[in-house]
Amino acid sequence: MRTPLIAGNWKLFKTIGEATALVNDLKPLVASTSGVEIVVAPVFTALSRVSEAMAGSNIHLAAQNCYWEEEGAFTGEVAPKLLKDAGCSHVIIGHSERRQYFGETDGTVNKKAKAAIAAGLTAIVCVGETLAEREADKTFAVIETQVTGGLEGFSVESLTHAVIAYEPVWAIGTGKTASDAQAQEVHAVIRGLVAKLFGQAAADGIRILYGGSVKPDNVKGLMAQTDIDGALVGGASLKADSFAAIVNFAA
Ligand code: PGA
């Protein structure tokens, strides 16, 4: 009942030309894919051109970040409604790299996610523990704080426009993926938490993506887990064939 969502996070890679070429390569490889929501997230400067390149396809566009104000004297920021204007339907919020290098907190994640949803975007809210936190047995506590803080003040209705991405920081870009069981364990905890905060129906409906070194050869095992509803893919999304193989995990 939950449509799987596979999102490619292109991070700080690819010029406009490279990004449009990638989406043009991807289109035929996923054209016959159904029952999977396919999303790619290029850098801001490539968004509107990639949007033009993907027009009429089954690929959706995401930004990698946004601000929470609609407009004003906020030099360097981009508002959710401008992302919509550029063709986005989704936005990634609170990726661990933003938390680690750009000072994002559960509070800023919460404001951004609310503003994104108010502007009509789907917010992909990222959570995940560091290696030190996992080794100190703090994984569940960290996840609980991040999910509770990130979704604070959400209505059940607004939650239907949110997606949670569980990305253990130690698995991002390291080639070291969480095992299927490790990922499922945390996903089940997140769904239980959403049930406690927003009710069972909301928990049953929300999609929880796994991220962290997802590749064509490990996606099937991850997607077979009860509470894993998709993937947020970094490195393997930068090439059309590997990303298409992940999108087509069920083939
Ligand atoms: P990775 O990145 O697939 O390269 O580990 C995932 C992410 O950062 O979203």
Coordinates of C-alpha atoms and ligand atoms in Angstrom, one line a residue:
M1 CA 0.0 0.0 0.0
R2 CA 3.0 2.3 0.4
T3 CA 4.4 3.2 -3.0
P4 CA 8.2 2.6 -3.0
L5 CA 10.2 5.8 -3.5
I6 CA 13.8 5.7 -4.9
A7 CA 15.5 9.1 -4.7
G8 CA 19.0 10.0 -6.1
N9 CA 20.8 12.6 -4.2
W10 CA 23.4 14.1 -6.6
K11 CA 25.0 16.2 -3.8
L12 CA 27.6 18.7 -5.1
F13 CA 28.2 17.0 -8.4
K14 CA 27.4 17.7 -12.0
T15 CA 27.1 20.8 -14.1
I16 CA 23.9 21.7 -15.9
G17 CA 25.1 19.9 -19.0
E18 CA 26.1 16.8 -17.0
A19 CA 22.9 16.8 -15.0
T20 CA 20.6 17.0 -18.1
A21 CA 22.7 14.4 -19.9
L22 CA 22.2 12.0 -16.9
V23 CA 18.5 12.5 -16.8
N24 CA 18.3 12.0 -20.5
D25 CA 20.2 8.7 -20.1
L26 CA 18.0 7.7 -17.2
K27 CA 14.6 8.3 -18.9
P28 CA 14.6 5.3 -21.3
L29 CA 16.0 3.0 -18.6
V30 CA 13.0 3.7 -16.3
A31 CA 10.3 4.5 -18.8
S32 CA 8.5 1.2 -18.3
T33 CA 8.9 1.2 -14.5
S34 CA 5.6 1.4 -12.7
G35 CA 4.7 1.4 -9.0
V36 CA 7.9 3.2 -8.0
E37 CA 8.1 7.0 -7.3
I38 CA 11.4 8.0 -9.0
V39 CA 13.1 11.2 -7.8
V40 CA 16.4 12.9 -8.6
A41 CA 18.0 15.8 -6.7
P42 CA 20.5 17.9 -8.6
V43 CA 22.2 21.1 -7.4
F44 CA 20.1 24.3 -7.3
T45 CA 21.6 25.7 -10.5
A46 CA 20.6 22.7 -12.6
L47 CA 17.0 22.3 -11.3
S48 CA 15.0 24.2 -13.9
R49 CA 17.0 22.8 -16.9
V50 CA 16.7 19.2 -15.5
S51 CA 13.0 19.9 -15.0
E52 CA 12.7 20.7 -18.7
A53 CA 14.7 17.6 -19.6
M54 CA 12.5 15.3 -17.6
A55 CA 9.2 16.8 -18.7
G56 CA 6.7 14.1 -19.7
S57 CA 8.7 11.4 -18.0
N58 CA 8.0 9.4 -14.8
I59 CA 10.9 11.1 -13.0
H60 CA 10.3 13.7 -10.3
L61 CA 12.5 16.6 -9.2
A62 CA 13.8 17.3 -5.7
A63 CA 16.0 20.0 -4.3
Q64 CA 18.6 19.1 -1.7
N65 CA 17.7 21.9 0.8
C66 CA 15.5 24.9 1.3
Y67 CA 14.9 27.8 3.6
W68 CA 11.8 28.3 5.7
E69 CA 10.9 31.9 4.7
E70 CA 8.9 32.7 1.5
E71 CA 10.9 35.7 0.7
G72 CA 12.8 38.6 2.2
A73 CA 16.3 39.8 3.1
F74 CA 17.9 36.4 3.4
T75 CA 20.9 36.5 1.1
G76 CA 21.9 33.2 -0.4
E77 CA 18.8 31.3 0.6
V78 CA 16.1 29.6 -1.6
A79 CA 12.4 29.4 -0.7
P80 CA 10.2 26.4 -1.1
K81 CA 7.9 28.2 -3.5
L82 CA 10.9 29.0 -5.7
L83 CA 11.7 25.3 -5.8
K84 CA 8.2 24.6 -7.0
D85 CA 8.7 27.4 -9.5
A86 CA 11.8 25.6 -10.8
G87 CA 9.8 22.3 -11.2
C88 CA 10.4 20.5 -7.9
S89 CA 7.9 18.3 -6.3
H90 CA 10.2 17.1 -3.5
V91 CA 12.9 18.5 -1.2
I92 CA 15.5 16.7 1.0
I93 CA 15.6 18.3 4.4
G94 CA 18.3 17.8 7.1
H95 CA 20.6 15.5 5.3
S96 CA 23.4 14.5 7.7
E97 CA 25.9 16.5 5.7
R98 CA 23.8 19.6 6.3
R99 CA 23.6 18.8 10.0
Q100 CA 27.4 18.0 10.1
Y101 CA 28.8 20.9 8.0
F102 CA 26.1 23.6 8.0
G103 CA 24.8 23.6 11.6
E104 CA 21.4 22.2 10.9
T105 CA 19.5 21.1 14.0
D106 CA 16.2 19.4 14.6
G107 CA 14.7 22.9 15.0
T108 CA 15.8 24.1 11.6
V109 CA 14.8 20.8 10.0
N110 CA 11.3 21.2 11.5
K111 CA 10.9 24.7 10.2
K112 CA 12.1 23.8 6.8
A113 CA 10.0 20.7 6.5
K114 CA 6.9 22.6 7.6
A115 CA 7.6 25.4 5.1
A116 CA 8.2 22.9 2.3
I117 CA 5.0 21.1 2.9
A118 CA 3.0 24.4 3.2
A119 CA 4.4 25.3 -0.3
G120 CA 3.1 22.0 -1.7
L121 CA 6.4 20.0 -1.7
T122 CA 7.0 16.5 -0.3
A123 CA 9.6 16.8 2.4
I124 CA 12.1 14.0 2.7
V125 CA 13.3 14.4 6.3
C126 CA 16.6 12.7 7.0
V127 CA 17.7 11.2 10.4
G128 CA 20.5 8.9 11.4
E129 CA 23.1 8.2 14.1
T130 CA 26.9 8.6 13.8
L131 CA 29.2 5.7 14.4
A132 CA 30.1 7.0 17.9
E133 CA 26.4 7.1 18.8
R134 CA 25.8 3.6 17.5
E135 CA 28.8 2.3 19.4
A136 CA 27.6 4.0 22.6
D137 CA 24.2 2.3 22.2
K138 CA 22.5 5.6 21.6
T139 CA 21.0 4.8 18.1
F140 CA 17.4 4.6 19.3
A141 CA 17.7 7.7 21.5
V142 CA 19.2 9.8 18.7
I143 CA 16.6 8.6 16.2
E144 CA 13.8 9.4 18.7
T145 CA 15.1 12.9 19.3
Q146 CA 15.5 13.6 15.6
V147 CA 12.1 12.2 14.5
T148 CA 10.2 13.9 17.4
G149 CA 12.0 17.2 16.9
G150 CA 11.9 17.1 13.1
L151 CA 8.1 16.4 13.0
E152 CA 7.1 18.6 16.0
G153 CA 3.8 20.3 15.5
F154 CA 2.9 18.4 12.3
S155 CA -0.7 17.6 11.7
V156 CA -1.6 14.1 10.6
E157 CA -2.6 15.7 7.3
S158 CA 0.8 17.4 6.8
L159 CA 2.5 14.2 7.7
T160 CA 1.1 12.6 4.5
H161 CA 3.4 14.9 2.6
A162 CA 6.4 13.9 4.6
V163 CA 8.8 11.0 4.0
I164 CA 11.5 9.9 6.5
A165 CA 14.9 8.8 5.3
Y166 CA 16.9 6.8 7.8
E167 CA 20.6 7.2 6.9
P168 CA 23.2 5.9 9.4
V169 CA 26.0 8.4 9.1
W170 CA 28.6 5.7 9.2
A171 CA 27.1 4.1 6.1
I172 CA 27.0 7.2 3.9
G173 CA 29.6 7.2 1.2
T174 CA 31.6 4.6 3.0
G175 CA 30.6 1.5 1.0
K176 CA 29.6 0.1 4.4
T177 CA 25.9 -0.4 4.3
A178 CA 23.8 -1.4 7.3
S179 CA 22.7 -5.0 7.1
D180 CA 19.1 -5.6 6.1
A181 CA 18.3 -6.5 9.7
Q182 CA 20.1 -3.5 11.2
A183 CA 18.2 -1.2 8.9
Q184 CA 14.9 -2.9 9.5
E185 CA 15.3 -2.7 13.2
V186 CA 15.6 1.1 13.1
H187 CA 12.9 1.5 10.5
A188 CA 10.5 -0.5 12.8
V189 CA 11.5 1.8 15.7
I190 CA 10.8 4.9 13.6
R191 CA 7.4 3.6 12.5
G192 CA 6.5 2.7 16.1
L193 CA 7.4 6.2 17.1
V194 CA 5.3 7.8 14.4
A195 CA 2.4 5.6 15.6
K196 CA 2.9 6.8 19.1
L197 CA 3.1 10.5 18.0
F198 CA 0.5 10.5 15.2
G199 CA -1.5 7.3 15.4
Q200 CA -1.4 3.9 13.7
A201 CA -2.9 5.0 10.4
A202 CA -0.3 7.7 10.0
A203 CA 2.5 5.2 10.8
D204 CA 1.1 2.7 8.3
G205 CA 1.0 5.3 5.6
I206 CA 4.4 7.1 6.0
R207 CA 7.2 6.0 3.8
I208 CA 10.6 5.4 5.5
L209 CA 13.6 5.3 3.1
Y210 CA 16.9 3.7 3.9
G211 CA 20.1 5.5 2.8
G212 CA 23.8 4.7 3.1
S213 CA 25.7 2.9 0.3
V214 CA 22.7 1.6 -1.4
K215 CA 23.8 -0.2 -4.6
P216 CA 22.2 -2.4 -7.2
D217 CA 23.5 -5.5 -5.4
N218 CA 22.1 -4.7 -2.0
V219 CA 18.9 -2.9 -2.8
K220 CA 16.8 -6.1 -3.1
G221 CA 17.5 -7.3 0.4
L222 CA 16.8 -3.9 1.9
M223 CA 13.6 -3.5 0.0
A224 CA 12.4 -6.9 1.1
Q225 CA 12.3 -5.6 4.7
T226 CA 8.8 -4.9 6.0
D227 CA 9.4 -1.3 7.1
I228 CA 11.8 -0.2 4.3
D229 CA 9.8 1.7 1.7
G230 CA 12.5 3.0 -0.6
A231 CA 16.1 4.3 -0.8
L232 CA 17.9 7.6 -0.8
V233 CA 20.9 6.9 -3.0
G234 CA 24.1 9.0 -3.3
G235 CA 27.1 7.6 -5.1
A236 CA 25.2 5.0 -7.1
S237 CA 22.7 7.6 -8.4
L238 CA 25.4 9.5 -10.3
K239 CA 25.4 6.9 -13.2
A240 CA 22.2 6.2 -15.1
D241 CA 22.7 2.4 -15.3
S242 CA 23.4 1.9 -11.6
F243 CA 20.5 4.2 -10.5
A244 CA 18.1 2.5 -13.0
A245 CA 19.1 -0.9 -11.6
I246 CA 18.2 0.3 -8.1
V247 CA 14.9 1.9 -9.3
N248 CA 14.1 -1.4 -11.0
F249 CA 14.9 -3.5 -7.9
A250 CA 11.7 -5.5 -8.3
A251 CA 12.5 -6.5 -11.9
Ligands
PGA1 P1 25.7 7.1 -0.5 O1 24.9 8.5 0.0 O2 24.6 6.3 -1.2 O3 26.8 7.6 -1.4 O4 26.2 6.5 0.7 C1 23.6 8.4 0.5 C2 23.2 9.8 0.9 O5 24.0 10.6 1.4 O6 22.0 10.2 0.8

